[in-house]
mmCIF file of C-alpha atoms in Angstrom:
data_model
loop_
_atom_site.group_PDB
_atom_site.id
_atom_site.type_symbol
_atom_site.label_atom_id
_atom_site.label_comp_id
_atom_site.label_asym_id
_atom_site.label_seq_id
_atom_site.Cartn_x
_atom_site.Cartn_y
_atom_site.Cartn_z
ATOM 1 C CA GLN A 1 -30.813 3.937 -9.037
ATOM 2 C CA LYS A 2 -27.395 5.103 -7.715
ATOM 3 C CA GLU A 3 -25.086 6.047 -10.512
ATOM 4 C CA VAL A 4 -21.444 7.269 -10.672
ATOM 5 C CA GLU A 5 -20.578 8.932 -14.121
ATOM 6 C CA GLN A 6 -17.323 9.396 -15.576
ATOM 7 C CA ASN A 7 -15.881 10.365 -19.075
ATOM 8 C CA SER A 8 -14.463 7.241 -20.604
ATOM 9 C CA GLY A 9 -11.514 9.193 -22.182
ATOM 10 C CA PRO A 10 -8.770 8.606 -23.311
ATOM 11 C CA LEU A 11 -7.295 11.443 -21.502
ATOM 12 C CA SER A 12 -4.052 12.547 -23.186
ATOM 13 C CA VAL A 13 -1.707 14.568 -21.207
ATOM 14 C CA PRO A 14 2.108 15.186 -21.878
ATOM 15 C CA GLU A 15 4.545 14.150 -19.066
ATOM 16 C CA GLY A 16 4.912 16.492 -16.404
ATOM 17 C CA ALA A 17 1.530 18.005 -16.864
ATOM 18 C CA ILE A 18 -1.389 17.768 -14.475
ATOM 19 C CA ALA A 19 -4.012 15.475 -15.272
ATOM 20 C CA SER A 20 -7.649 15.909 -13.950
ATOM 21 C CA LEU A 21 -10.275 13.414 -13.723
ATOM 22 C CA ASN A 22 -13.572 14.020 -13.088
ATOM 23 C CA CYS A 23 -16.570 12.131 -11.524
ATOM 24 C CA THR A 24 -20.413 13.107 -10.603
ATOM 25 C CA TYR A 25 -22.849 10.948 -8.746
ATOM 26 C CA SER A 26 -26.518 10.831 -8.363
ATOM 27 C CA ASP A 27 -27.095 9.729 -4.793
ATOM 28 C CA ARG A 28 -26.773 12.633 -2.172
ATOM 29 C CA GLY A 29 -26.581 9.614 0.513
ATOM 30 C CA SER A 30 -23.201 8.733 -0.601
ATOM 31 C CA GLN A 31 -20.835 9.101 2.353
ATOM 32 C CA SER A 32 -17.436 8.490 0.978
ATOM 33 C CA PHE A 33 -15.779 8.509 -2.415
ATOM 34 C CA PHE A 34 -12.467 6.421 -3.688
ATOM 35 C CA TRP A 35 -10.175 6.618 -6.667
ATOM 36 C CA TYR A 36 -8.639 3.360 -7.756
ATOM 37 C CA ARG A 37 -6.100 3.048 -10.476
ATOM 38 C CA GLN A 38 -6.354 -0.210 -12.661
ATOM 39 C CA TYR A 39 -3.629 -1.277 -15.107
ATOM 40 C CA SER A 40 -4.717 -2.829 -18.171
ATOM 41 C CA GLY A 41 -5.212 -6.586 -16.985
ATOM 42 C CA LYS A 42 -4.554 -5.916 -13.480
ATOM 43 C CA SER A 43 -7.185 -5.670 -10.422
ATOM 44 C CA PRO A 44 -8.088 -2.207 -9.193
ATOM 45 C CA GLU A 45 -5.651 -0.469 -6.299
ATOM 46 C CA LEU A 46 -6.778 2.227 -4.213
ATOM 47 C CA ILE A 47 -5.203 5.445 -4.671
ATOM 48 C CA MET A 48 -6.960 8.011 -2.693
ATOM 49 C CA SER A 49 -10.069 8.017 -0.225
ATOM 50 C CA ILE A 50 -12.053 11.273 0.778
ATOM 51 C CA TYR A 51 -15.169 11.878 3.085
ATOM 52 C CA SER A 52 -15.841 15.291 3.490
ATOM 53 C CA ASN A 53 -15.797 18.476 1.430
ATOM 54 C CA GLY A 54 -12.692 20.104 0.485
ATOM 55 C CA ASP A 55 -9.038 19.030 -0.790
ATOM 56 C CA LYS A 56 -7.113 15.918 0.336
ATOM 57 C CA GLU A 57 -3.449 15.717 -0.767
ATOM 58 C CA ASP A 58 -1.269 12.487 -0.830
ATOM 59 C CA GLY A 59 1.957 13.114 -2.691
ATOM 60 C CA ARG A 60 1.318 13.810 -6.367
ATOM 61 C CA PHE A 61 -2.279 13.415 -5.951
ATOM 62 C CA THR A 62 -5.146 15.643 -5.063
ATOM 63 C CA ALA A 63 -8.674 14.398 -4.465
ATOM 64 C CA GLN A 64 -11.604 17.091 -4.255
ATOM 65 C CA LEU A 65 -15.154 16.448 -3.127
ATOM 66 C CA ASN A 66 -17.848 18.962 -3.414
ATOM 67 C CA LYS A 67 -21.058 17.365 -2.129
ATOM 68 C CA ALA A 68 -23.547 20.269 -2.803
ATOM 69 C CA SER A 69 -22.621 19.724 -6.771
ATOM 70 C CA GLN A 70 -22.139 15.932 -6.298
ATOM 71 C CA TYR A 71 -18.664 15.958 -7.964
ATOM 72 C CA VAL A 72 -15.496 14.325 -7.162
ATOM 73 C CA SER A 73 -12.228 14.879 -8.855
ATOM 74 C CA LEU A 74 -8.583 13.606 -9.063
ATOM 75 C CA LEU A 75 -5.634 15.736 -9.929
ATOM 76 C CA ILE A 76 -2.495 14.110 -10.673
ATOM 77 C CA ARG A 77 0.553 16.497 -10.674
ATOM 78 C CA ASP A 78 4.091 15.834 -12.624
ATOM 79 C CA SER A 79 2.138 12.955 -14.347
ATOM 80 C CA GLN A 80 4.314 10.263 -15.583
ATOM 81 C CA PRO A 81 4.093 7.395 -18.133
ATOM 82 C CA SER A 82 3.749 5.119 -15.346
ATOM 83 C CA ASP A 83 0.357 6.981 -14.276
ATOM 84 C CA SER A 84 -1.016 5.691 -17.991
ATOM 85 C CA ALA A 85 -4.085 3.441 -16.369
ATOM 86 C CA THR A 86 -7.830 3.551 -16.196
ATOM 87 C CA TYR A 87 -9.083 5.524 -13.024
ATOM 88 C CA LEU A 88 -12.090 4.383 -11.589
ATOM 89 C CA CYS A 89 -14.220 6.489 -9.170
ATOM 90 C CA ALA A 90 -16.484 5.046 -6.659
ATOM 91 C CA GLY A 91 -19.036 6.083 -4.326
ATOM 92 C CA GLY A 92 -19.845 4.049 -0.964
ATOM 93 C CA PHE A 93 -23.260 3.625 0.269
ATOM 94 C CA TYR A 94 -24.203 2.394 3.491
ATOM 95 C CA GLY A 95 -26.985 1.155 5.160
ATOM 96 C CA GLY A 96 -27.144 -1.615 8.098
ATOM 97 C CA ALA A 97 -24.818 -4.141 7.465
ATOM 98 C CA THR A 98 -24.592 -3.078 3.784
ATOM 99 C CA ASN A 99 -21.406 -1.383 2.428
ATOM 100 C CA LYS A 100 -21.622 -1.049 -1.275
ATOM 101 C CA LEU A 101 -19.267 0.687 -3.525
ATOM 102 C CA ILE A 102 -20.790 1.918 -6.957
ATOM 103 C CA PHE A 103 -18.317 2.237 -9.588
ATOM 104 C CA GLY A 104 -18.013 4.705 -12.494
ATOM 105 C CA THR A 105 -17.023 3.161 -16.004
ATOM 106 C CA GLY A 106 -13.551 4.591 -15.366
ATOM 107 C CA THR A 107 -11.377 7.343 -17.374
ATOM 108 C CA LEU A 108 -8.434 6.010 -19.189
ATOM 109 C CA LEU A 109 -5.622 8.379 -18.748
ATOM 110 C CA ALA A 110 -2.524 8.438 -21.117
ATOM 111 C CA VAL A 111 0.316 10.125 -20.176
ATOM 112 C CA GLN A 112 2.742 11.026 -23.309
ATOM 113 C CA PRO A 113 6.610 10.937 -22.923
ATOM 114 C CA GLU B 1 0.502 -8.966 5.195
ATOM 115 C CA ALA B 2 -0.787 -11.268 2.320
ATOM 116 C CA GLY B 3 -3.401 -9.872 0.045
ATOM 117 C CA VAL B 4 -6.571 -11.236 -1.454
ATOM 118 C CA ALA B 5 -5.948 -14.432 -3.267
ATOM 119 C CA GLN B 6 -7.973 -15.742 -6.237
ATOM 120 C CA SER B 7 -7.923 -18.742 -8.410
ATOM 121 C CA PRO B 8 -8.023 -19.790 -10.958
ATOM 122 C CA ARG B 9 -6.615 -16.633 -12.929
ATOM 123 C CA TYR B 10 -8.005 -17.459 -16.524
ATOM 124 C CA LYS B 11 -10.747 -19.962 -17.392
ATOM 125 C CA ILE B 12 -12.272 -20.885 -20.703
ATOM 126 C CA ILE B 13 -15.689 -22.599 -21.148
ATOM 127 C CA GLU B 14 -18.195 -23.053 -23.337
ATOM 128 C CA LYS B 15 -21.692 -22.018 -23.085
ATOM 129 C CA ARG B 16 -24.082 -23.942 -20.691
ATOM 130 C CA GLN B 17 -20.863 -25.294 -18.933
ATOM 131 C CA SER B 18 -20.390 -24.673 -15.465
ATOM 132 C CA VAL B 19 -17.491 -23.201 -13.678
ATOM 133 C CA ALA B 20 -16.597 -22.180 -10.046
ATOM 134 C CA PHE B 21 -13.999 -19.384 -8.904
ATOM 135 C CA TRP B 22 -12.475 -19.405 -5.412
ATOM 136 C CA CYS B 23 -11.527 -16.563 -2.934
ATOM 137 C CA ASN B 24 -9.311 -16.348 0.038
ATOM 138 C CA PRO B 25 -9.639 -12.851 1.611
ATOM 139 C CA ILE B 26 -7.207 -10.911 3.832
ATOM 140 C CA SER B 27 -6.748 -12.562 7.030
ATOM 141 C CA GLY B 28 -9.185 -11.181 9.847
ATOM 142 C CA HIS B 29 -11.250 -9.256 7.172
ATOM 143 C CA ALA B 30 -14.875 -10.158 7.792
ATOM 144 C CA THR B 31 -16.432 -8.755 4.992
ATOM 145 C CA LEU B 32 -16.216 -10.276 1.339
ATOM 146 C CA TYR B 33 -17.251 -9.235 -2.027
ATOM 147 C CA TRP B 34 -17.644 -10.637 -5.675
ATOM 148 C CA TYR B 35 -17.566 -8.087 -8.518
ATOM 149 C CA GLN B 36 -18.108 -8.738 -12.075
ATOM 150 C CA GLN B 37 -16.131 -6.349 -14.415
ATOM 151 C CA ILE B 38 -17.324 -6.583 -18.009
ATOM 152 C CA LEU B 39 -14.588 -5.156 -20.628
ATOM 153 C CA GLY B 40 -14.753 -1.455 -20.587
ATOM 154 C CA GLN B 41 -17.055 -1.124 -17.296
ATOM 155 C CA GLY B 42 -16.307 -0.534 -13.655
ATOM 156 C CA PRO B 43 -16.820 -3.492 -11.374
ATOM 157 C CA LYS B 44 -20.304 -4.313 -10.450
ATOM 158 C CA LEU B 45 -21.250 -5.802 -7.063
ATOM 159 C CA LEU B 46 -22.666 -9.249 -7.310
ATOM 160 C CA ILE B 47 -22.722 -10.330 -3.941
ATOM 161 C CA GLN B 48 -21.355 -8.933 -0.057
ATOM 162 C CA PHE B 49 -20.988 -11.618 2.677
ATOM 163 C CA GLN B 50 -20.282 -10.382 6.513
ATOM 164 C CA ASN B 51 -18.689 -13.528 7.871
ATOM 165 C CA ASN B 52 -20.524 -16.207 6.564
ATOM 166 C CA GLY B 53 -24.112 -14.348 6.009
ATOM 167 C CA VAL B 54 -25.110 -12.868 2.768
ATOM 168 C CA VAL B 55 -25.760 -9.146 3.115
ATOM 169 C CA ASP B 56 -26.578 -7.881 -0.279
ATOM 170 C CA ASP B 57 -27.210 -10.217 -3.131
ATOM 171 C CA SER B 58 -29.526 -8.065 -4.974
ATOM 172 C CA GLN B 59 -27.496 -8.062 -8.267
ATOM 173 C CA LEU B 60 -26.975 -11.538 -8.181
ATOM 174 C CA PRO B 61 -28.565 -13.374 -11.382
ATOM 175 C CA LYS B 62 -29.695 -16.147 -8.915
ATOM 176 C CA ASP B 63 -30.973 -18.534 -11.859
ATOM 177 C CA ARG B 64 -27.379 -19.192 -12.532
ATOM 178 C CA PHE B 65 -25.113 -17.628 -9.915
ATOM 179 C CA SER B 66 -24.584 -19.156 -6.505
ATOM 180 C CA ALA B 67 -21.938 -18.262 -3.844
ATOM 181 C CA GLU B 68 -21.008 -19.473 -0.340
ATOM 182 C CA ARG B 69 -18.797 -18.559 2.233
ATOM 183 C CA LEU B 70 -18.476 -21.264 4.743
ATOM 184 C CA LYS B 71 -16.787 -20.733 8.094
ATOM 185 C CA GLY B 72 -16.654 -17.016 7.087
ATOM 186 C CA VAL B 73 -13.270 -17.137 5.381
ATOM 187 C CA ASP B 74 -12.940 -18.379 1.854
ATOM 188 C CA SER B 75 -15.631 -18.404 -0.560
ATOM 189 C CA THR B 76 -16.511 -19.730 -3.893
ATOM 190 C CA LEU B 77 -18.542 -18.155 -6.704
ATOM 191 C CA LYS B 78 -20.303 -20.813 -9.194
ATOM 192 C CA ILE B 79 -21.883 -20.122 -12.385
ATOM 193 C CA GLN B 80 -23.994 -22.886 -13.680
ATOM 194 C CA PRO B 81 -25.002 -22.750 -16.767
ATOM 195 C CA ALA B 82 -22.842 -20.075 -18.305
ATOM 196 C CA LYS B 83 -23.837 -17.682 -20.970
ATOM 197 C CA LEU B 84 -21.918 -15.791 -23.449
ATOM 198 C CA GLU B 85 -22.403 -12.567 -21.654
ATOM 199 C CA ASP B 86 -20.814 -13.991 -18.529
ATOM 200 C CA SER B 87 -17.580 -13.445 -20.118
ATOM 201 C CA ALA B 88 -15.848 -10.778 -17.604
ATOM 202 C CA VAL B 89 -13.579 -10.639 -15.088
ATOM 203 C CA TYR B 90 -14.451 -11.513 -11.657
ATOM 204 C CA LEU B 91 -13.011 -9.742 -8.778
ATOM 205 C CA CYS B 92 -12.885 -10.646 -5.197
ATOM 206 C CA ALA B 93 -12.571 -7.817 -2.443
ATOM 207 C CA SER B 94 -12.266 -7.914 1.194
ATOM 208 C CA SER B 95 -12.659 -5.162 3.937
ATOM 209 C CA SER B 96 -11.987 -5.332 7.989
ATOM 210 C CA ARG B 97 -15.290 -3.400 8.767
ATOM 211 C CA THR B 98 -18.456 -1.985 7.544
ATOM 212 C CA SER B 99 -18.352 1.769 8.174
ATOM 213 C CA SER B 100 -18.323 4.632 6.111
ATOM 214 C CA LYS B 101 -14.318 4.709 5.930
ATOM 215 C CA ASN B 102 -14.179 1.271 4.941
ATOM 216 C CA ILE B 103 -11.537 0.347 2.479
ATOM 217 C CA GLN B 104 -11.875 -2.693 0.078
ATOM 218 C CA TYR B 105 -8.719 -4.561 -1.184
ATOM 219 C CA PHE B 106 -8.935 -6.356 -4.426
ATOM 220 C CA GLY B 107 -7.579 -9.667 -5.623
ATOM 221 C CA ALA B 108 -6.065 -10.124 -9.201
ATOM 222 C CA GLY B 109 -9.363 -11.531 -10.360
ATOM 223 C CA THR B 110 -10.374 -14.426 -12.630
ATOM 224 C CA ARG B 111 -10.728 -13.629 -16.147
ATOM 225 C CA LEU B 112 -13.525 -15.897 -17.777
ATOM 226 C CA SER B 113 -14.256 -16.502 -21.370
ATOM 227 C CA VAL B 114 -17.261 -18.185 -22.506
ATOM 228 C CA LEU B 115 -17.375 -19.698 -26.090
#
């Protein structure tokens, strides 16, 4: 059973701080990972994708992947109240024509002004 | 570029009734997905289409759920008869190719309440 696990939170950080969101996965066959942001009542929106070990930075967001430890993280620098949302981690699994995303349950982030 | 369109946005039905959801993917996207997202959980894949063929429907409750994608563009997802536990948001997503760097784009979803 392929699984992606996240702490459901809520994770509360003060405005301007660094928010650190973590995710682990069970299947070493996963080839890519995605972080989606989901505001309450809205659809998931892609924030970051990462495919190889190491760090990937995009503006205030940094995704980190460690395939040996089966661990993915998302850092949000200079957190803003507008970052308050649920962050979904997803692992991509591919085989033939199948291209499946397995989502975690999401971590609720609350940025306090 | 227009995004993934879904309708209706909300639907309330009684148990044992039937319901249908519609999705129009991003133009040119060959792959279409239907997900079920129960409150407090991440989206769960129900079915994946590549053009008008089913690639993966392993988690679709086939005794009550059905989906089709005629002509490889629009898709409909149907539930008949609905159960209380089907209350969820049904998300449609599309992507342009099947590869390890594929990105899926989501529609706004249909929120279903079964009473």
